[in-house]
Amino acid sequence: MQNFTNAFYTLMSLEFNSPENALHKNPNEKGLTFMGIYEAANPNWQGWQQVRAAINAYGDLKKASVALYNDDDLVAQVGKFYKANYWDVMRLDEINSYQKQVEMFIFGVNAGCKNAIKAAQKVVGVTMDGVLGVNTLAAINAYNEVSFNKDYDRAEIAYYRAIISANPTLARYERGWINRAEKV
């Protein structure tokens, strides 16, 4: 559990370090986003009631955002969401290196669990099916930690550049995505 907690705080430092922007609504999205949890994709997340109550109480998205960001119980709910939907789905407790765990977790939150697993599979040279099975797990655990860190960063950057190539309007995110890959 300690490794997840550390990885979650790393995620927070990369994505949610501005209390005023922890809660926001992008103009091209159908709902709110709180600490990376998108309402339209996760309408049943328990925290939405509290988010709506804060918006009503403060009457201002930024003020509500700061209050919600500083609510330890709500942040704990956010952590539970990320543990269940990313950490546990990718079976990261079975990986023997915190560095490997955090690399996959941070990328998985941004690009999806299957893509994070496929990147690891590419790095370690096993079939890229997006499933963390016995062979993938053994290969990741056997792979040199320092090499994994460097090779995984390259795989992340290649992924981002491929999606930018397919959709050039995403180029505005490239620098941030690359920085994110290289910081972990």
mmCIF file with all atom_site columns, C-alpha atoms in Angstrom:
data_model
loop_
_atom_site.group_PDB
_atom_site.id
_atom_site.type_symbol
_atom_site.label_atom_id
_atom_site.label_alt_id
_atom_site.label_comp_id
_atom_site.label_asym_id
_atom_site.label_entity_id
_atom_site.label_seq_id
_atom_site.pdbx_PDB_ins_code
_atom_site.Cartn_x
_atom_site.Cartn_y
_atom_site.Cartn_z
_atom_site.occupancy
_atom_site.B_iso_or_equiv
_atom_site.pdbx_formal_charge
_atom_site.auth_seq_id
_atom_site.auth_comp_id
_atom_site.auth_asym_id
_atom_site.auth_atom_id
_atom_site.pdbx_PDB_model_num
ATOM 1   C CA . MET A 1 1   ? 0.000   0.000   0.000   1.00 0.00 ? 1   MET A CA 1
ATOM 2   C CA . GLN A 1 2   ? 2.905   2.351   0.705   1.00 0.00 ? 2   GLN A CA 1
ATOM 3   C CA . ASN A 1 3   ? 4.084   2.152   -2.902  1.00 0.00 ? 3   ASN A CA 1
ATOM 4   C CA . PHE A 1 4   ? 0.623   3.089   -4.167  1.00 0.00 ? 4   PHE A CA 1
ATOM 5   C CA . THR A 1 5   ? 0.421   5.999   -1.724  1.00 0.00 ? 5   THR A CA 1
ATOM 6   C CA . ASN A 1 6   ? 3.800   7.305   -2.892  1.00 0.00 ? 6   ASN A CA 1
ATOM 7   C CA . ALA A 1 7   ? 2.808   6.871   -6.547  1.00 0.00 ? 7   ALA A CA 1
ATOM 8   C CA . PHE A 1 8   ? -0.495  8.664   -5.926  1.00 0.00 ? 8   PHE A CA 1
ATOM 9   C CA . TYR A 1 9   ? 1.307   11.659  -4.421  1.00 0.00 ? 9   TYR A CA 1
ATOM 10  C CA . THR A 1 10  ? 3.675   11.646  -7.390  1.00 0.00 ? 10  THR A CA 1
ATOM 11  C CA . LEU A 1 11  ? 0.617   11.728  -9.649  1.00 0.00 ? 11  LEU A CA 1
ATOM 12  C CA . MET A 1 12  ? -0.823  14.599  -7.623  1.00 0.00 ? 12  MET A CA 1
ATOM 13  C CA . SER A 1 13  ? 2.393   16.570  -7.948  1.00 0.00 ? 13  SER A CA 1
ATOM 14  C CA . LEU A 1 14  ? 2.350   16.120  -11.729 1.00 0.00 ? 14  LEU A CA 1
ATOM 15  C CA . GLU A 1 15  ? -1.330  16.700  -12.408 1.00 0.00 ? 15  GLU A CA 1
ATOM 16  C CA . PHE A 1 16  ? -3.115  18.266  -9.500  1.00 0.00 ? 16  PHE A CA 1
ATOM 17  C CA . ASN A 1 17  ? -0.628  20.633  -7.887  1.00 0.00 ? 17  ASN A CA 1
ATOM 18  C CA . SER A 1 18  ? -2.823  23.697  -8.404  1.00 0.00 ? 18  SER A CA 1
ATOM 19  C CA . PRO A 1 19  ? -5.759  23.727  -5.985  1.00 0.00 ? 19  PRO A CA 1
ATOM 20  C CA . GLU A 1 20  ? -7.615  26.255  -8.161  1.00 0.00 ? 20  GLU A CA 1
ATOM 21  C CA . ASN A 1 21  ? -7.582  23.869  -11.128 1.00 0.00 ? 21  ASN A CA 1
ATOM 22  C CA . ALA A 1 22  ? -8.232  20.536  -9.425  1.00 0.00 ? 22  ALA A CA 1
ATOM 23  C CA . LEU A 1 23  ? -11.875 21.002  -10.411 1.00 0.00 ? 23  LEU A CA 1
ATOM 24  C CA . HIS A 1 24  ? -12.535 22.296  -13.901 1.00 0.00 ? 24  HIS A CA 1
ATOM 25  C CA . LYS A 1 25  ? -14.679 22.029  -16.966 1.00 0.00 ? 25  LYS A CA 1
ATOM 26  C CA . ASN A 1 26  ? -13.027 21.920  -20.352 1.00 0.00 ? 26  ASN A CA 1
ATOM 27  C CA . PRO A 1 27  ? -15.073 23.606  -23.069 1.00 0.00 ? 27  PRO A CA 1
ATOM 28  C CA . ASN A 1 28  ? -15.115 20.504  -25.272 1.00 0.00 ? 28  ASN A CA 1
ATOM 29  C CA . GLU A 1 29  ? -16.118 18.092  -22.492 1.00 0.00 ? 29  GLU A CA 1
ATOM 30  C CA . LYS A 1 30  ? -19.593 17.141  -21.305 1.00 0.00 ? 30  LYS A CA 1
ATOM 31  C CA . GLY A 1 31  ? -18.956 17.222  -17.569 1.00 0.00 ? 31  GLY A CA 1
ATOM 32  C CA . LEU A 1 32  ? -16.648 18.307  -14.819 1.00 0.00 ? 32  LEU A CA 1
ATOM 33  C CA . THR A 1 33  ? -13.219 16.892  -14.092 1.00 0.00 ? 33  THR A CA 1
ATOM 34  C CA . PHE A 1 34  ? -11.983 16.641  -10.515 1.00 0.00 ? 34  PHE A CA 1
ATOM 35  C CA . MET A 1 35  ? -8.395  15.574  -9.933  1.00 0.00 ? 35  MET A CA 1
ATOM 36  C CA . GLY A 1 36  ? -8.387  13.789  -13.261 1.00 0.00 ? 36  GLY A CA 1
ATOM 37  C CA . ILE A 1 37  ? -11.687 11.974  -12.742 1.00 0.00 ? 37  ILE A CA 1
ATOM 38  C CA . TYR A 1 38  ? -13.904 12.878  -15.693 1.00 0.00 ? 38  TYR A CA 1
ATOM 39  C CA . GLU A 1 39  ? -17.575 13.018  -14.783 1.00 0.00 ? 39  GLU A CA 1
ATOM 40  C CA . ALA A 1 40  ? -18.916 11.850  -18.153 1.00 0.00 ? 40  ALA A CA 1
ATOM 41  C CA . ALA A 1 41  ? -16.724 8.740   -18.052 1.00 0.00 ? 41  ALA A CA 1
ATOM 42  C CA . ASN A 1 42  ? -17.214 8.091   -14.314 1.00 0.00 ? 42  ASN A CA 1
ATOM 43  C CA . PRO A 1 43  ? -20.714 9.363   -13.446 1.00 0.00 ? 43  PRO A CA 1
ATOM 44  C CA . ASN A 1 44  ? -21.096 6.973   -10.509 1.00 0.00 ? 44  ASN A CA 1
ATOM 45  C CA . TRP A 1 45  ? -18.001 8.081   -8.612  1.00 0.00 ? 45  TRP A CA 1
ATOM 46  C CA . GLN A 1 46  ? -19.081 8.819   -5.031  1.00 0.00 ? 46  GLN A CA 1
ATOM 47  C CA . GLY A 1 47  ? -17.344 12.188  -4.893  1.00 0.00 ? 47  GLY A CA 1
ATOM 48  C CA . TRP A 1 48  ? -19.637 13.930  -7.379  1.00 0.00 ? 48  TRP A CA 1
ATOM 49  C CA . GLN A 1 49  ? -22.254 14.667  -4.691  1.00 0.00 ? 49  GLN A CA 1
ATOM 50  C CA . GLN A 1 50  ? -19.653 16.464  -2.603  1.00 0.00 ? 50  GLN A CA 1
ATOM 51  C CA . VAL A 1 51  ? -18.320 18.303  -5.663  1.00 0.00 ? 51  VAL A CA 1
ATOM 52  C CA . ARG A 1 52  ? -21.816 19.542  -6.569  1.00 0.00 ? 52  ARG A CA 1
ATOM 53  C CA . ALA A 1 53  ? -22.474 20.590  -2.963  1.00 0.00 ? 53  ALA A CA 1
ATOM 54  C CA . ALA A 1 54  ? -19.222 22.610  -2.912  1.00 0.00 ? 54  ALA A CA 1
ATOM 55  C CA . ILE A 1 55  ? -20.063 24.327  -6.194  1.00 0.00 ? 55  ILE A CA 1
ATOM 56  C CA . ASN A 1 56  ? -23.479 25.276  -4.791  1.00 0.00 ? 56  ASN A CA 1
ATOM 57  C CA . ALA A 1 57  ? -21.996 26.457  -1.488  1.00 0.00 ? 57  ALA A CA 1
ATOM 58  C CA . TYR A 1 58  ? -19.194 28.555  -2.985  1.00 0.00 ? 58  TYR A CA 1
ATOM 59  C CA . GLY A 1 59  ? -20.936 29.646  -6.163  1.00 0.00 ? 59  GLY A CA 1
ATOM 60  C CA . ASP A 1 60  ? -17.566 29.683  -7.910  1.00 0.00 ? 60  ASP A CA 1
ATOM 61  C CA . LEU A 1 61  ? -15.698 26.801  -9.525  1.00 0.00 ? 61  LEU A CA 1
ATOM 62  C CA . LYS A 1 62  ? -12.227 27.954  -8.417  1.00 0.00 ? 62  LYS A CA 1
ATOM 63  C CA . LYS A 1 63  ? -13.256 28.511  -4.783  1.00 0.00 ? 63  LYS A CA 1
ATOM 64  C CA . ALA A 1 64  ? -15.011 25.146  -4.737  1.00 0.00 ? 64  ALA A CA 1
ATOM 65  C CA . SER A 1 65  ? -11.912 23.597  -6.295  1.00 0.00 ? 65  SER A CA 1
ATOM 66  C CA . VAL A 1 66  ? -9.633  24.893  -3.520  1.00 0.00 ? 66  VAL A CA 1
ATOM 67  C CA . ALA A 1 67  ? -12.009 23.698  -0.796  1.00 0.00 ? 67  ALA A CA 1
ATOM 68  C CA . LEU A 1 68  ? -12.364 20.258  -2.379  1.00 0.00 ? 68  LEU A CA 1
ATOM 69  C CA . TYR A 1 69  ? -8.614  19.938  -3.015  1.00 0.00 ? 69  TYR A CA 1
ATOM 70  C CA . ASN A 1 70  ? -8.007  20.534  0.699   1.00 0.00 ? 70  ASN A CA 1
ATOM 71  C CA . ASP A 1 71  ? -10.617 18.013  1.837   1.00 0.00 ? 71  ASP A CA 1
ATOM 72  C CA . ASP A 1 72  ? -8.618  15.001  3.036   1.00 0.00 ? 72  ASP A CA 1
ATOM 73  C CA . ASP A 1 73  ? -11.625 12.658  2.933   1.00 0.00 ? 73  ASP A CA 1
ATOM 74  C CA . LEU A 1 74  ? -12.397 13.554  -0.676  1.00 0.00 ? 74  LEU A CA 1
ATOM 75  C CA . VAL A 1 75  ? -8.738  13.210  -1.677  1.00 0.00 ? 75  VAL A CA 1
ATOM 76  C CA . ALA A 1 76  ? -8.802  9.762   -0.036  1.00 0.00 ? 76  ALA A CA 1
ATOM 77  C CA . GLN A 1 77  ? -11.804 8.893   -2.260  1.00 0.00 ? 77  GLN A CA 1
ATOM 78  C CA . VAL A 1 78  ? -9.807  10.054  -5.274  1.00 0.00 ? 78  VAL A CA 1
ATOM 79  C CA . GLY A 1 79  ? -6.946  7.810   -4.162  1.00 0.00 ? 79  GLY A CA 1
ATOM 80  C CA . LYS A 1 80  ? -9.305  4.833   -3.851  1.00 0.00 ? 80  LYS A CA 1
ATOM 81  C CA . PHE A 1 81  ? -10.559 5.518   -7.371  1.00 0.00 ? 81  PHE A CA 1
ATOM 82  C CA . TYR A 1 82  ? -7.024  5.496   -8.803  1.00 0.00 ? 82  TYR A CA 1
ATOM 83  C CA . LYS A 1 83  ? -6.021  2.420   -6.825  1.00 0.00 ? 83  LYS A CA 1
ATOM 84  C CA . ALA A 1 84  ? -9.032  0.402   -7.963  1.00 0.00 ? 84  ALA A CA 1
ATOM 85  C CA . ASN A 1 85  ? -9.130  1.597   -11.573 1.00 0.00 ? 85  ASN A CA 1
ATOM 86  C CA . TYR A 1 86  ? -5.426  1.781   -12.395 1.00 0.00 ? 86  TYR A CA 1
ATOM 87  C CA . TRP A 1 87  ? -3.035  0.340   -9.787  1.00 0.00 ? 87  TRP A CA 1
ATOM 88  C CA . ASP A 1 88  ? -5.031  -2.826  -9.107  1.00 0.00 ? 88  ASP A CA 1
ATOM 89  C CA . VAL A 1 89  ? -6.141  -3.311  -12.728 1.00 0.00 ? 89  VAL A CA 1
ATOM 90  C CA . MET A 1 90  ? -2.477  -3.293  -13.797 1.00 0.00 ? 90  MET A CA 1
ATOM 91  C CA . ARG A 1 91  ? -1.526  -5.607  -10.887 1.00 0.00 ? 91  ARG A CA 1
ATOM 92  C CA . LEU A 1 92  ? 1.236   -3.237  -9.869  1.00 0.00 ? 92  LEU A CA 1
ATOM 93  C CA . ASP A 1 93  ? 1.614   -4.728  -6.379  1.00 0.00 ? 93  ASP A CA 1
ATOM 94  C CA . GLU A 1 94  ? 3.041   -7.797  -8.146  1.00 0.00 ? 94  GLU A CA 1
ATOM 95  C CA . ILE A 1 95  ? 5.843   -5.807  -9.744  1.00 0.00 ? 95  ILE A CA 1
ATOM 96  C CA . ASN A 1 96  ? 9.060   -5.934  -7.733  1.00 0.00 ? 96  ASN A CA 1
ATOM 97  C CA . SER A 1 97  ? 10.260  -2.372  -8.286  1.00 0.00 ? 97  SER A CA 1
ATOM 98  C CA . TYR A 1 98  ? 8.697   0.894   -7.195  1.00 0.00 ? 98  TYR A CA 1
ATOM 99  C CA . GLN A 1 99  ? 10.284  2.655   -10.187 1.00 0.00 ? 99  GLN A CA 1
ATOM 100 C CA . LYS A 1 100 ? 8.585   0.239   -12.584 1.00 0.00 ? 100 LYS A CA 1
ATOM 101 C CA . GLN A 1 101 ? 5.305   0.528   -10.690 1.00 0.00 ? 101 GLN A CA 1
ATOM 102 C CA . VAL A 1 102 ? 5.238   4.323   -10.738 1.00 0.00 ? 102 VAL A CA 1
ATOM 103 C CA . GLU A 1 103 ? 6.237   4.500   -14.425 1.00 0.00 ? 103 GLU A CA 1
ATOM 104 C CA . MET A 1 104 ? 3.346   2.250   -15.410 1.00 0.00 ? 104 MET A CA 1
ATOM 105 C CA . PHE A 1 105 ? 0.873   3.882   -13.022 1.00 0.00 ? 105 PHE A CA 1
ATOM 106 C CA . ILE A 1 106 ? 1.511   7.453   -14.133 1.00 0.00 ? 106 ILE A CA 1
ATOM 107 C CA . PHE A 1 107 ? 1.393   6.510   -17.824 1.00 0.00 ? 107 PHE A CA 1
ATOM 108 C CA . GLY A 1 108 ? -1.682  4.335   -17.277 1.00 0.00 ? 108 GLY A CA 1
ATOM 109 C CA . VAL A 1 109 ? -3.614  7.204   -15.720 1.00 0.00 ? 109 VAL A CA 1
ATOM 110 C CA . ASN A 1 110 ? -2.845  9.372   -18.747 1.00 0.00 ? 110 ASN A CA 1
ATOM 111 C CA . ALA A 1 111 ? -3.042  6.822   -21.574 1.00 0.00 ? 111 ALA A CA 1
ATOM 112 C CA . GLY A 1 112 ? -5.105  3.958   -20.141 1.00 0.00 ? 112 GLY A CA 1
ATOM 113 C CA . CYS A 1 113 ? -4.145  0.693   -18.479 1.00 0.00 ? 113 CYS A CA 1
ATOM 114 C CA . LYS A 1 114 ? -3.911  -1.336  -21.704 1.00 0.00 ? 114 LYS A CA 1
ATOM 115 C CA . ASN A 1 115 ? -1.544  1.190   -23.279 1.00 0.00 ? 115 ASN A CA 1
ATOM 116 C CA . ALA A 1 116 ? 0.623   1.278   -20.152 1.00 0.00 ? 116 ALA A CA 1
ATOM 117 C CA . ILE A 1 117 ? 0.851   -2.502  -20.117 1.00 0.00 ? 117 ILE A CA 1
ATOM 118 C CA . LYS A 1 118 ? 1.543   -2.631  -23.871 1.00 0.00 ? 118 LYS A CA 1
ATOM 119 C CA . ALA A 1 119 ? 4.386   -0.128  -23.414 1.00 0.00 ? 119 ALA A CA 1
ATOM 120 C CA . ALA A 1 120 ? 5.882   -2.352  -20.704 1.00 0.00 ? 120 ALA A CA 1
ATOM 121 C CA . GLN A 1 121 ? 5.438   -5.414  -22.920 1.00 0.00 ? 121 GLN A CA 1
ATOM 122 C CA . LYS A 1 122 ? 7.213   -3.657  -25.771 1.00 0.00 ? 122 LYS A CA 1
ATOM 123 C CA . VAL A 1 123 ? 10.093  -2.717  -23.464 1.00 0.00 ? 123 VAL A CA 1
ATOM 124 C CA . VAL A 1 124 ? 10.561  -6.227  -22.079 1.00 0.00 ? 124 VAL A CA 1
ATOM 125 C CA . GLY A 1 125 ? 10.008  -7.996  -25.410 1.00 0.00 ? 125 GLY A CA 1
ATOM 126 C CA . VAL A 1 126 ? 6.843   -10.023 -24.845 1.00 0.00 ? 126 VAL A CA 1
ATOM 127 C CA . THR A 1 127 ? 3.595   -10.184 -26.826 1.00 0.00 ? 127 THR A CA 1
ATOM 128 C CA . MET A 1 128 ? 1.884   -6.802  -26.767 1.00 0.00 ? 128 MET A CA 1
ATOM 129 C CA . ASP A 1 129 ? -1.688  -7.700  -25.852 1.00 0.00 ? 129 ASP A CA 1
ATOM 130 C CA . GLY A 1 130 ? -2.306  -5.196  -23.065 1.00 0.00 ? 130 GLY A CA 1
ATOM 131 C CA . VAL A 1 131 ? -2.839  -7.938  -20.474 1.00 0.00 ? 131 VAL A CA 1
ATOM 132 C CA . LEU A 1 132 ? -0.499  -8.260  -17.511 1.00 0.00 ? 132 LEU A CA 1
ATOM 133 C CA . GLY A 1 133 ? -0.269  -12.040 -17.392 1.00 0.00 ? 133 GLY A CA 1
ATOM 134 C CA . VAL A 1 134 ? 2.289   -14.375 -15.882 1.00 0.00 ? 134 VAL A CA 1
ATOM 135 C CA . ASN A 1 135 ? 4.800   -14.029 -18.743 1.00 0.00 ? 135 ASN A CA 1
ATOM 136 C CA . THR A 1 136 ? 4.598   -10.242 -18.818 1.00 0.00 ? 136 THR A CA 1
ATOM 137 C CA . LEU A 1 137 ? 4.895   -10.017 -15.058 1.00 0.00 ? 137 LEU A CA 1
ATOM 138 C CA . ALA A 1 138 ? 7.960   -12.280 -15.018 1.00 0.00 ? 138 ALA A CA 1
ATOM 139 C CA . ALA A 1 139 ? 9.593   -10.334 -17.851 1.00 0.00 ? 139 ALA A CA 1
ATOM 140 C CA . ILE A 1 140 ? 8.982   -6.954  -16.180 1.00 0.00 ? 140 ILE A CA 1
ATOM 141 C CA . ASN A 1 141 ? 10.323  -8.220  -12.849 1.00 0.00 ? 141 ASN A CA 1
ATOM 142 C CA . ALA A 1 142 ? 13.437  -9.649  -14.538 1.00 0.00 ? 142 ALA A CA 1
ATOM 143 C CA . TYR A 1 143 ? 14.188  -6.467  -16.510 1.00 0.00 ? 143 TYR A CA 1
ATOM 144 C CA . ASN A 1 144 ? 16.890  -4.150  -15.190 1.00 0.00 ? 144 ASN A CA 1
ATOM 145 C CA . GLU A 1 145 ? 15.271  -1.264  -13.295 1.00 0.00 ? 145 GLU A CA 1
ATOM 146 C CA . VAL A 1 146 ? 17.465  1.524   -14.698 1.00 0.00 ? 146 VAL A CA 1
ATOM 147 C CA . SER A 1 147 ? 17.052  0.236   -18.247 1.00 0.00 ? 147 SER A CA 1
ATOM 148 C CA . PHE A 1 148 ? 13.297  -0.126  -17.748 1.00 0.00 ? 148 PHE A CA 1
ATOM 149 C CA . ASN A 1 149 ? 13.043  3.501   -16.634 1.00 0.00 ? 149 ASN A CA 1
ATOM 150 C CA . LYS A 1 150 ? 14.843  4.794   -19.736 1.00 0.00 ? 150 LYS A CA 1
ATOM 151 C CA . ASP A 1 151 ? 13.218  2.371   -22.175 1.00 0.00 ? 151 ASP A CA 1
ATOM 152 C CA . TYR A 1 152 ? 9.733   2.955   -20.779 1.00 0.00 ? 152 TYR A CA 1
ATOM 153 C CA . ASP A 1 153 ? 10.169  6.734   -21.130 1.00 0.00 ? 153 ASP A CA 1
ATOM 154 C CA . ARG A 1 154 ? 11.044  6.185   -24.795 1.00 0.00 ? 154 ARG A CA 1
ATOM 155 C CA . ALA A 1 155 ? 7.964   3.992   -25.253 1.00 0.00 ? 155 ALA A CA 1
ATOM 156 C CA . GLU A 1 156 ? 5.748   6.650   -23.642 1.00 0.00 ? 156 GLU A CA 1
ATOM 157 C CA . ILE A 1 157 ? 7.149   9.390   -25.854 1.00 0.00 ? 157 ILE A CA 1
ATOM 158 C CA . ALA A 1 158 ? 6.703   7.212   -28.967 1.00 0.00 ? 158 ALA A CA 1
ATOM 159 C CA . TYR A 1 159 ? 3.074   6.632   -27.956 1.00 0.00 ? 159 TYR A CA 1
ATOM 160 C CA . TYR A 1 160 ? 2.421   10.353  -27.548 1.00 0.00 ? 160 TYR A CA 1
ATOM 161 C CA . ARG A 1 161 ? 4.081   11.199  -30.836 1.00 0.00 ? 161 ARG A CA 1
ATOM 162 C CA . ALA A 1 162 ? 2.019   8.545   -32.623 1.00 0.00 ? 162 ALA A CA 1
ATOM 163 C CA . ILE A 1 163 ? -1.261  9.957   -31.329 1.00 0.00 ? 163 ILE A CA 1
ATOM 164 C CA . ILE A 1 164 ? -0.116  13.478  -32.250 1.00 0.00 ? 164 ILE A CA 1
ATOM 165 C CA . SER A 1 165 ? 0.737   12.244  -35.732 1.00 0.00 ? 165 SER A CA 1
ATOM 166 C CA . ALA A 1 166 ? -2.771  10.801  -36.015 1.00 0.00 ? 166 ALA A CA 1
ATOM 167 C CA . ASN A 1 167 ? -4.356  13.950  -34.563 1.00 0.00 ? 167 ASN A CA 1
ATOM 168 C CA . PRO A 1 168 ? -2.131  17.043  -34.958 1.00 0.00 ? 168 PRO A CA 1
ATOM 169 C CA . THR A 1 169 ? -4.455  19.180  -32.797 1.00 0.00 ? 169 THR A CA 1
ATOM 170 C CA . LEU A 1 170 ? -2.992  17.287  -29.816 1.00 0.00 ? 170 LEU A CA 1
ATOM 171 C CA . ALA A 1 171 ? 0.469   18.743  -30.498 1.00 0.00 ? 171 ALA A CA 1
ATOM 172 C CA . ARG A 1 172 ? -0.209  21.433  -27.895 1.00 0.00 ? 172 ARG A CA 1
ATOM 173 C CA . TYR A 1 173 ? 0.140   18.721  -25.214 1.00 0.00 ? 173 TYR A CA 1
ATOM 174 C CA . GLU A 1 174 ? 3.407   17.245  -26.506 1.00 0.00 ? 174 GLU A CA 1
ATOM 175 C CA . ARG A 1 175 ? 5.847   19.172  -24.305 1.00 0.00 ? 175 ARG A CA 1
ATOM 176 C CA . GLY A 1 176 ? 3.799   18.450  -21.179 1.00 0.00 ? 176 GLY A CA 1
ATOM 177 C CA . TRP A 1 177 ? 3.462   14.775  -22.013 1.00 0.00 ? 177 TRP A CA 1
ATOM 178 C CA . ILE A 1 178 ? 7.172   14.428  -22.652 1.00 0.00 ? 178 ILE A CA 1
ATOM 179 C CA . ASN A 1 179 ? 8.028   16.268  -19.438 1.00 0.00 ? 179 ASN A CA 1
ATOM 180 C CA . ARG A 1 180 ? 5.678   13.981  -17.560 1.00 0.00 ? 180 ARG A CA 1
ATOM 181 C CA . ALA A 1 181 ? 7.313   10.872  -19.040 1.00 0.00 ? 181 ALA A CA 1
ATOM 182 C CA . GLU A 1 182 ? 10.799  12.085  -18.232 1.00 0.00 ? 182 GLU A CA 1
ATOM 183 C CA . LYS A 1 183 ? 10.038  13.225  -14.658 1.00 0.00 ? 183 LYS A CA 1
ATOM 184 C CA . VAL A 1 184 ? 8.977   9.827   -13.382 1.00 0.00 ? 184 VAL A CA 1
#
